[in-house]
Amino acid sequence: MLFIFFLLLSAGLIELWIGIGQAMDVLLYGLSYHSVIGTFGNSGLYSIFIAILLPIAWTYTLRIRSFRKENFKAKGLIALSFLYVLLSLFVLPVSMGRTSWLAALAGCGIVTLLSVRERWGKRAACRLAIALVGLSVLCAGVGYGFKKDSADGRLLIWKISVPIVKDCFPQGAGEGKFPGVYGEAQEAYFRSGKGTEQEAYIAGAPNFAYNEYLQIAIEHGLTGIIALLLVAGYSFVRLKSSNNTDRVPLAGAFAALLVAAFFSYPLRNPYTCLLAAGIVILTASLPNSKESNTQKRLRWGIGLFVFLSIAWGTGKQQGAWGNKRIARQQWEQLKPHFSAGQFEDIVKNYAVLYPYLKQEEAFLFEYGQCLSQTEAYEESNRILQEGLARSSDPMFLNIIGKNYHALGNDSLAEAMYRKAAWRIPHKIYPLYLLMELYRQQGKETEWKAIAHRILEKKEKTHSPETEYIKKKVKEAIQDSDK
């Protein structure tokens, strides 16, 4: 197990080294903390990866007092762990990953509790546990204060997601279908008048529930819940029954993973997903003194087979090899032409790639737009409806509405624009499309009412697009008043 821990921490140190350079740029040049991403492309998942491995490093850092007495392998791991802890203490605060702070605190707290209990007994461990709970509450409060709107947005996602579990029970919505059902639920929530003004302001179009337990329950229903309980329960049993010294770092890493899964989406990224699978499999493979060598080898063999199967499945889903990988590469080559508006030239290429990328909402959106721009409106709506099942983004509804308008079905166009407007109430583009539709229909009272709503909207983020839309709305009102 020492060799596996050495490999894991080595991978983490490579990421930390990359993150150190990015963090220095943040401190020296005033860049956003979002720049601290390692090789992940996402600061939150990067910091979670670091935090899950931190309890392993912390376990062996606590053994630094006995460094001289350890064998060569243990000395190497202790030195590596000490360096990992030092670099983590610099990178994690700069990355501003609130979830990673809590995960690291939970994991390292478990490791410290187990060490204190072994050395000084249960009473000392209980006192430390109370102190750690207080520290966790303090960290949660500080993290909430740093990015209040972001935290409130996550609470809104949970608030809307909980009833979806009941609606999708017991079969579940299906793998990758959370964004679609969430978009419908959020639209219904605001349409019903339950949403507050603050909730309307912070609402977004999330692809994740920011809680793996909720998302698994929504997408996989009863089967997912049972599988989750079995895996977690068996891992807890192995941690409790094993007398192996490796259970301490694994208990910490497992606790960090459970906390990270409650506040984020580590299973939706291939790197953090494989790390999570590895931690769970190592935990489930912990031996105890009653097992024979044959049983231990069998358990390790099963664990390795499961991990390789998960790695293969994750790679296949992410398009790491095979036809899907080639299709992704060709799609990347088409994007500059898409941005340049060369829709006639590339729409046939999108049709060829469609069988391989039809589960990618971004691809479906681009393909649907290409079809719309080449006046294949009905086919465009079919593709965009498929995208709506995998995305909560109201832009799908906007393009569908435009297609219906082009087909002469203004009633359905109006319905789509209204759906888009309710889905994320602070967005003004759907309202602008609805306003223009009413202007063309000669409904002066209706379009002017919407025009004033647009001008009164509080902007969540200022952009050239919103500025342009408000300018066009003002011009429309001025022209009408002449």
XYZ file of C-alpha atoms in Angstrom:
482
model
C 0.000 0.000 0.000
C 2.936 2.366 0.636
C 3.796 2.222 -3.064
C 0.216 3.148 -4.050
C 0.234 6.073 -1.619
C 3.594 7.143 -3.062
C 2.142 7.135 -6.595
C -0.985 9.067 -5.531
C 0.991 11.740 -3.705
C 3.441 12.004 -6.604
C 0.538 12.717 -8.964
C -0.767 15.255 -6.458
C 2.638 16.930 -6.199
C 2.812 17.338 -9.969
C -0.555 19.098 -9.847
C 0.580 21.193 -6.864
C 3.735 22.261 -8.674
C 1.666 23.440 -11.628
C -0.775 25.135 -9.257
C 2.060 26.926 -7.440
C 3.010 28.728 -10.653
C -0.610 29.654 -11.311
C -1.088 30.827 -7.709
C 2.008 33.037 -7.954
C 0.500 34.689 -11.032
C -2.663 35.361 -9.002
C -0.705 36.991 -6.176
C 1.798 38.909 -8.333
C -0.357 40.024 -11.244
C -3.808 40.190 -9.674
C -5.312 37.430 -11.811
C -8.548 35.729 -10.755
C -8.356 32.762 -8.381
C -10.090 30.841 -11.184
C -6.617 30.706 -12.787
C -5.453 28.132 -10.210
C -6.645 25.068 -12.117
C -3.654 22.712 -12.425
C -4.321 20.554 -15.487
C -8.042 20.331 -14.698
C -9.380 23.482 -16.371
C -11.543 24.021 -13.272
C -10.376 25.538 -9.980
C -13.012 23.787 -7.858
C -12.274 20.259 -9.093
C -8.531 20.914 -8.980
C -8.659 21.929 -5.316
C -10.908 18.943 -4.515
C -8.337 16.598 -6.068
C -5.653 18.122 -3.838
C -7.907 17.981 -0.754
C -8.821 14.286 -1.144
C -5.153 13.310 -1.167
C -4.218 15.649 1.684
C -5.326 13.293 4.539
C -2.940 10.635 3.213
C -0.087 13.124 3.295
C -1.182 14.374 6.723
C -1.127 10.823 8.128
C 2.528 10.345 7.258
C 3.466 13.905 8.168
C 2.321 13.097 11.726
C 4.944 10.338 11.770
C 7.784 12.795 11.170
C 8.884 12.500 14.833
C 9.779 8.874 14.252
C 11.490 9.646 10.925
C 14.875 8.253 11.991
C 13.359 4.961 13.129
C 11.466 4.320 9.887
C 12.693 2.146 7.036
C 13.808 3.617 3.714
C 10.383 3.328 2.010
C 8.559 4.941 4.926
C 11.143 7.760 5.100
C 10.607 8.533 1.428
C 6.818 8.646 1.886
C 7.096 10.845 5.005
C 9.322 13.333 3.169
C 6.972 13.359 0.180
C 3.973 13.833 2.478
C 5.571 16.725 4.347
C 6.254 18.534 1.069
C 2.686 17.828 -0.092
C 1.208 19.356 3.072
C 3.360 22.481 2.794
C 2.451 23.129 -0.838
C -1.239 22.403 -0.155
C -1.304 24.995 2.619
C -0.260 27.575 0.018
C -2.368 26.452 -2.964
C -5.714 25.643 -1.315
C -6.301 29.112 0.200
C -5.370 30.839 -3.083
C -7.663 28.569 -5.125
C -10.635 29.754 -3.018
C -12.167 26.280 -3.134
C -14.611 26.356 -0.245
C -15.600 22.730 -0.761
C -11.945 21.685 -0.736
C -11.399 23.527 2.565
C -14.187 21.575 4.230
C -13.105 18.301 2.613
C -9.500 18.780 3.714
C -10.584 19.710 7.232
C -12.856 16.657 7.471
C -10.241 14.255 6.127
C -7.316 15.571 8.147
C -9.604 15.881 11.168
C -10.475 12.163 10.980
C -6.794 11.264 10.694
C -5.932 13.443 13.696
C -8.823 12.057 15.751
C -7.765 8.469 15.114
C -4.158 9.321 16.006
C -5.169 11.174 19.205
C -7.510 8.361 20.238
C -4.750 5.797 19.786
C -2.228 7.867 21.766
C -4.291 9.679 24.446
C -7.635 7.891 24.560
C -11.311 8.553 23.810
C -11.759 11.582 26.065
C -9.030 13.578 24.307
C -10.454 12.516 20.934
C -13.934 13.738 21.949
C -12.580 17.144 22.941
C -10.730 17.406 19.653
C -13.882 16.394 17.756
C -15.827 19.250 19.361
C -13.075 21.687 18.415
C -13.046 20.393 14.830
C -16.820 20.790 14.524
C -16.505 24.397 15.657
C -13.669 24.992 13.196
C -15.750 23.454 10.395
C -18.648 25.775 11.173
C -16.272 28.730 11.169
C -14.784 27.698 7.793
C -18.265 27.233 6.356
C -19.242 30.694 7.526
C -16.098 32.285 6.107
C -16.568 30.436 2.817
C -20.186 31.570 2.614
C -19.150 35.175 3.216
C -16.483 35.094 0.476
C -18.913 34.154 -2.304
C -22.407 34.666 -0.938
C -24.243 34.719 -4.267
C -22.500 31.524 -5.335
C -23.424 29.799 -2.062
C -27.032 31.014 -2.302
C -27.148 29.758 -5.880
C -26.077 26.317 -4.714
C -28.753 26.340 -2.005
C -31.332 27.231 -4.660
C -30.186 24.279 -6.788
C -30.658 21.930 -3.828
C -34.031 23.473 -2.994
C -35.328 22.812 -6.506
C -33.580 19.424 -6.857
C -35.029 17.736 -3.761
C -38.613 17.541 -5.122
C -37.239 16.199 -8.438
C -36.075 13.053 -6.624
C -39.702 12.265 -5.802
C -40.870 13.082 -9.328
C -38.256 10.780 -10.925
C -38.602 7.966 -8.379
C -38.105 5.006 -8.664
C -36.666 4.639 -12.183
C -34.712 7.924 -12.323
C -34.429 10.426 -15.142
C -31.502 8.661 -16.813
C -27.748 9.173 -17.023
C -26.877 12.754 -17.987
C -30.504 13.918 -17.798
C -30.241 15.997 -14.614
C -29.799 19.367 -16.403
C -32.920 18.799 -18.508
C -35.234 17.892 -15.636
C -33.720 20.605 -13.470
C -34.369 23.262 -16.121
C -38.033 22.253 -16.299
C -38.308 22.241 -12.498
C -36.692 25.672 -12.128
C -38.965 27.100 -14.800
C -42.024 25.690 -12.999
C -40.739 27.020 -9.671
C -40.484 30.629 -10.870
C -43.633 30.416 -12.981
C -45.588 29.378 -9.872
C -44.545 32.596 -8.102
C -42.638 30.794 -5.331
C -39.275 32.276 -6.229
C -38.057 35.387 -4.450
C -36.442 38.364 -6.150
C -33.032 37.305 -4.826
C -33.518 33.752 -6.122
C -34.474 35.106 -9.540
C -31.283 37.157 -9.531
C -28.924 34.266 -8.634
C -30.605 31.540 -10.719
C -28.503 29.893 -13.399
C -28.424 26.941 -15.784
C -26.421 24.298 -13.867
C -25.200 21.062 -15.408
C -24.731 19.530 -11.956
C -26.661 19.369 -8.683
C -23.514 20.285 -6.698
C -24.396 17.287 -4.569
C -23.534 13.848 -5.919
C -26.059 12.112 -3.659
C -28.904 14.230 -5.048
C -27.772 13.841 -8.649
C -27.393 10.069 -8.358
C -30.887 9.825 -6.844
C -32.358 11.994 -9.636
C -30.623 10.294 -12.552
C -30.580 6.680 -11.323
C -33.505 6.527 -8.902
C -33.832 3.604 -6.511
C -31.058 1.616 -8.206
C -28.587 4.459 -7.705
C -29.595 4.982 -4.078
C -29.194 1.269 -3.260
C -25.817 1.091 -5.028
C -24.613 4.190 -3.183
C -25.681 2.806 0.197
C -24.061 -0.568 -0.485
C -20.738 0.930 -1.541
C -20.617 3.426 1.333
C -21.827 0.865 3.874
C -19.328 -1.796 2.815
C -16.490 0.738 2.894
C -17.442 1.775 6.433
C -17.512 -1.866 7.518
C -14.053 -2.501 6.082
C -12.660 0.617 7.777
C -14.107 -0.427 11.105
C -13.181 -4.104 10.976
C -9.653 -3.751 9.583
C -6.712 -3.515 11.943
C -4.355 -2.569 9.107
C -2.395 0.662 9.612
C -3.421 1.789 6.123
C -6.988 2.292 7.310
C -6.105 5.656 8.919
C -5.061 7.523 5.722
C -7.836 5.810 3.769
C -10.411 6.795 6.394
C -9.285 10.411 6.031
C -9.343 10.338 2.229
C -12.745 8.627 2.271
C -14.157 11.284 4.627
C -12.769 14.057 2.393
C -14.404 12.394 -0.623
C -17.788 12.143 1.119
C -17.703 15.833 2.056
C -16.579 16.901 -1.427
C -19.394 14.842 -2.962
C -21.933 16.658 -0.778
C -20.973 20.129 -2.010
C -19.617 19.532 -5.509
C -19.473 17.046 -8.404
C -16.215 15.021 -8.191
C -17.771 12.038 -9.989
C -18.469 14.148 -13.114
C -14.797 14.734 -13.906
C -12.632 11.833 -15.169
C -9.633 12.627 -12.928
C -11.512 13.127 -9.676
C -13.855 10.249 -10.559
C -10.941 7.835 -10.975
C -9.373 9.132 -7.757
C -12.677 8.617 -5.930
C -12.997 5.107 -7.377
C -9.446 4.320 -6.319
C -10.021 5.531 -2.752
C -13.260 3.546 -2.428
C -11.713 0.380 -3.889
C -8.636 0.636 -1.650
C -10.933 1.148 1.333
C -13.125 -1.799 0.380
C -10.002 -3.953 -0.134
C -8.588 -3.365 3.355
C -7.622 -6.746 4.863
C -8.164 -7.910 8.420
C -6.281 -10.389 10.547
C -8.876 -13.159 10.085
C -8.445 -13.356 6.321
C -6.116 -15.794 4.637
C -3.542 -14.727 2.064
C -5.719 -16.246 -0.671
C -8.694 -14.121 0.403
C -6.522 -11.014 0.468
C -5.192 -11.683 -3.037
C -8.725 -12.333 -4.288
C -9.952 -9.060 -2.778
C -7.108 -7.123 -4.381
C -7.738 -8.834 -7.721
C -11.419 -7.933 -7.649
C -10.570 -4.356 -6.657
C -8.087 -4.007 -9.532
C -10.622 -5.432 -12.005
C -13.310 -3.006 -10.809
C -10.939 -0.034 -11.020
C -9.823 -0.920 -14.549
C -13.466 -1.363 -15.578
C -14.348 2.071 -14.180
C -11.301 3.585 -15.897
C -12.304 2.024 -19.222
C -15.932 3.154 -18.843
C -14.898 6.691 -17.843
C -12.512 6.950 -20.759
C -15.155 5.700 -23.168
C -17.747 8.159 -21.853
C -15.285 11.050 -22.086
C -14.283 10.090 -25.613
C -10.688 9.295 -24.701
C -10.370 6.758 -27.507
C -12.170 5.218 -30.454
C -14.577 6.884 -32.874
C -15.788 9.374 -30.299
C -12.264 10.716 -29.813
C -11.869 11.180 -33.567
C -15.286 12.852 -33.737
C -14.279 15.274 -30.962
C -11.114 16.183 -32.845
C -13.094 16.872 -36.022
C -15.617 18.918 -34.056
C -12.784 21.076 -32.712
C -11.696 21.731 -36.298
C -15.235 22.854 -37.210
C -15.585 25.378 -34.372
C -13.654 28.234 -36.062
C -15.942 27.882 -39.099
C -18.981 27.884 -36.804
C -17.778 31.071 -35.093
C -17.222 32.638 -38.524
C -20.836 31.915 -39.493
C -19.965 29.486 -42.315
C -23.023 27.358 -41.582
C -23.723 26.252 -45.152
C -20.192 24.852 -45.427
C -20.208 22.800 -42.213
C -23.789 21.645 -41.584
C -23.162 18.364 -43.436
C -20.064 17.741 -41.306
C -22.157 18.128 -38.155
C -24.611 15.580 -39.544
C -21.774 13.073 -39.952
C -20.550 13.654 -36.378
C -24.034 13.529 -34.853
C -24.191 9.720 -34.220
C -20.984 9.938 -32.149
C -21.643 13.187 -30.266
C -25.403 13.176 -29.814
C -25.018 13.061 -26.035
C -23.010 16.310 -25.984
C -25.344 19.239 -25.301
C -22.832 21.771 -26.648
C -22.562 19.854 -29.920
C -26.350 19.575 -30.208
C -26.693 23.319 -29.686
C -24.189 24.118 -32.426
C -25.714 21.572 -34.797
C -29.186 22.930 -34.098
C -27.996 26.460 -34.825
C -26.382 25.362 -38.094
C -29.666 23.796 -39.182
C -31.580 26.903 -38.148
C -29.244 29.191 -40.076
C -29.625 27.016 -43.178
C -33.446 27.189 -42.846
C -33.893 23.523 -41.858
C -36.133 24.696 -39.025
C -38.018 21.492 -38.214
C -34.846 19.391 -38.146
C -33.191 22.092 -36.046
C -35.991 21.882 -33.479
C -35.665 18.108 -33.305
C -31.942 18.358 -32.534
C -32.446 21.227 -30.059
C -35.156 19.278 -28.222
C -32.626 16.475 -27.751
C -30.243 19.063 -26.328
C -32.923 20.333 -23.945
C -33.055 16.873 -22.365
C -29.392 17.316 -21.411
C -29.191 21.032 -20.685
C -30.990 23.630 -18.591
C -29.728 26.486 -20.791
C -32.651 28.662 -22.012
C -30.769 29.439 -25.234
C -32.081 26.147 -26.622
C -35.614 27.474 -26.107
C -34.725 30.807 -27.706
C -33.529 29.145 -30.930
C -36.528 26.807 -30.968
C -38.771 29.862 -30.627
C -37.002 31.558 -33.540
C -37.502 28.440 -35.642
C -41.233 28.371 -34.870
C -41.455 32.060 -35.777
C -39.732 31.366 -39.097
C -42.230 28.540 -39.719
C -45.097 30.954 -39.109
C -46.184 29.440 -35.789
C -46.054 32.526 -33.574
C -48.076 30.972 -30.749
C -45.437 28.276 -30.206
C -42.672 30.856 -30.631
C -44.264 32.959 -27.875
C -44.546 29.884 -25.632
C -40.836 29.083 -26.086
C -39.747 32.646 -25.333
C -41.875 32.676 -22.172
C -40.447 29.338 -21.055
C -36.933 30.693 -21.560
C -37.763 33.869 -19.632
C -39.118 31.922 -16.655
C -36.214 29.461 -16.654
C -33.669 32.155 -15.704
C -35.672 35.270 -14.782
C -32.771 37.728 -14.776
C -31.954 37.019 -18.452
C -33.232 39.708 -20.810
C -32.630 38.094 -24.214
C -35.802 35.924 -24.124
C -37.812 39.012 -23.176
C -36.233 40.941 -26.053
C -37.239 38.189 -28.505
C -40.782 38.251 -27.090
C -40.868 42.046 -27.345
C -39.797 41.907 -31.009
C -42.432 39.263 -31.707
C -45.161 41.484 -30.263
C -43.820 44.493 -32.209
C -44.100 42.572 -35.452
C -47.646 41.548 -34.516
C -48.562 45.176 -33.802
C -49.308 44.540 -30.113
C -48.085 47.911 -28.873
C -49.300 47.646 -25.281
C -47.720 44.221 -24.824
C -44.335 44.991 -26.350
C -43.963 48.274 -24.500
C -44.740 46.592 -21.193
C -42.001 44.038 -21.847
C -39.621 46.790 -23.035
C -39.941 48.570 -19.693
C -39.375 45.277 -17.873
C -36.131 44.828 -19.800
C -34.893 48.315 -18.910
C -35.748 47.787 -15.235
C -33.967 44.426 -14.997
C -31.068 44.320 -12.559
C -27.997 43.046 -14.386
C -26.192 40.112 -12.766
C -23.124 40.645 -14.921
C -22.624 43.569 -17.265
C -21.834 42.534 -20.844
C -21.741 44.155 -24.306
C -24.700 41.961 -25.288
C -27.002 43.248 -22.545
C -25.862 46.797 -23.210
C -26.679 46.380 -26.915
C -30.113 44.914 -26.173
C -31.053 47.735 -23.807
C -29.871 50.257 -26.382
C -32.104 48.667 -29.034
C -35.050 48.659 -26.610
C -34.600 52.372 -25.849
C -34.440 53.141 -29.568
C -37.625 51.152 -30.177
C -39.473 53.102 -27.466
C -38.189 56.448 -28.804
C -39.221 55.592 -32.383
C -42.685 54.614 -31.181
C -43.148 57.853 -29.230
C -42.301 60.084 -32.197
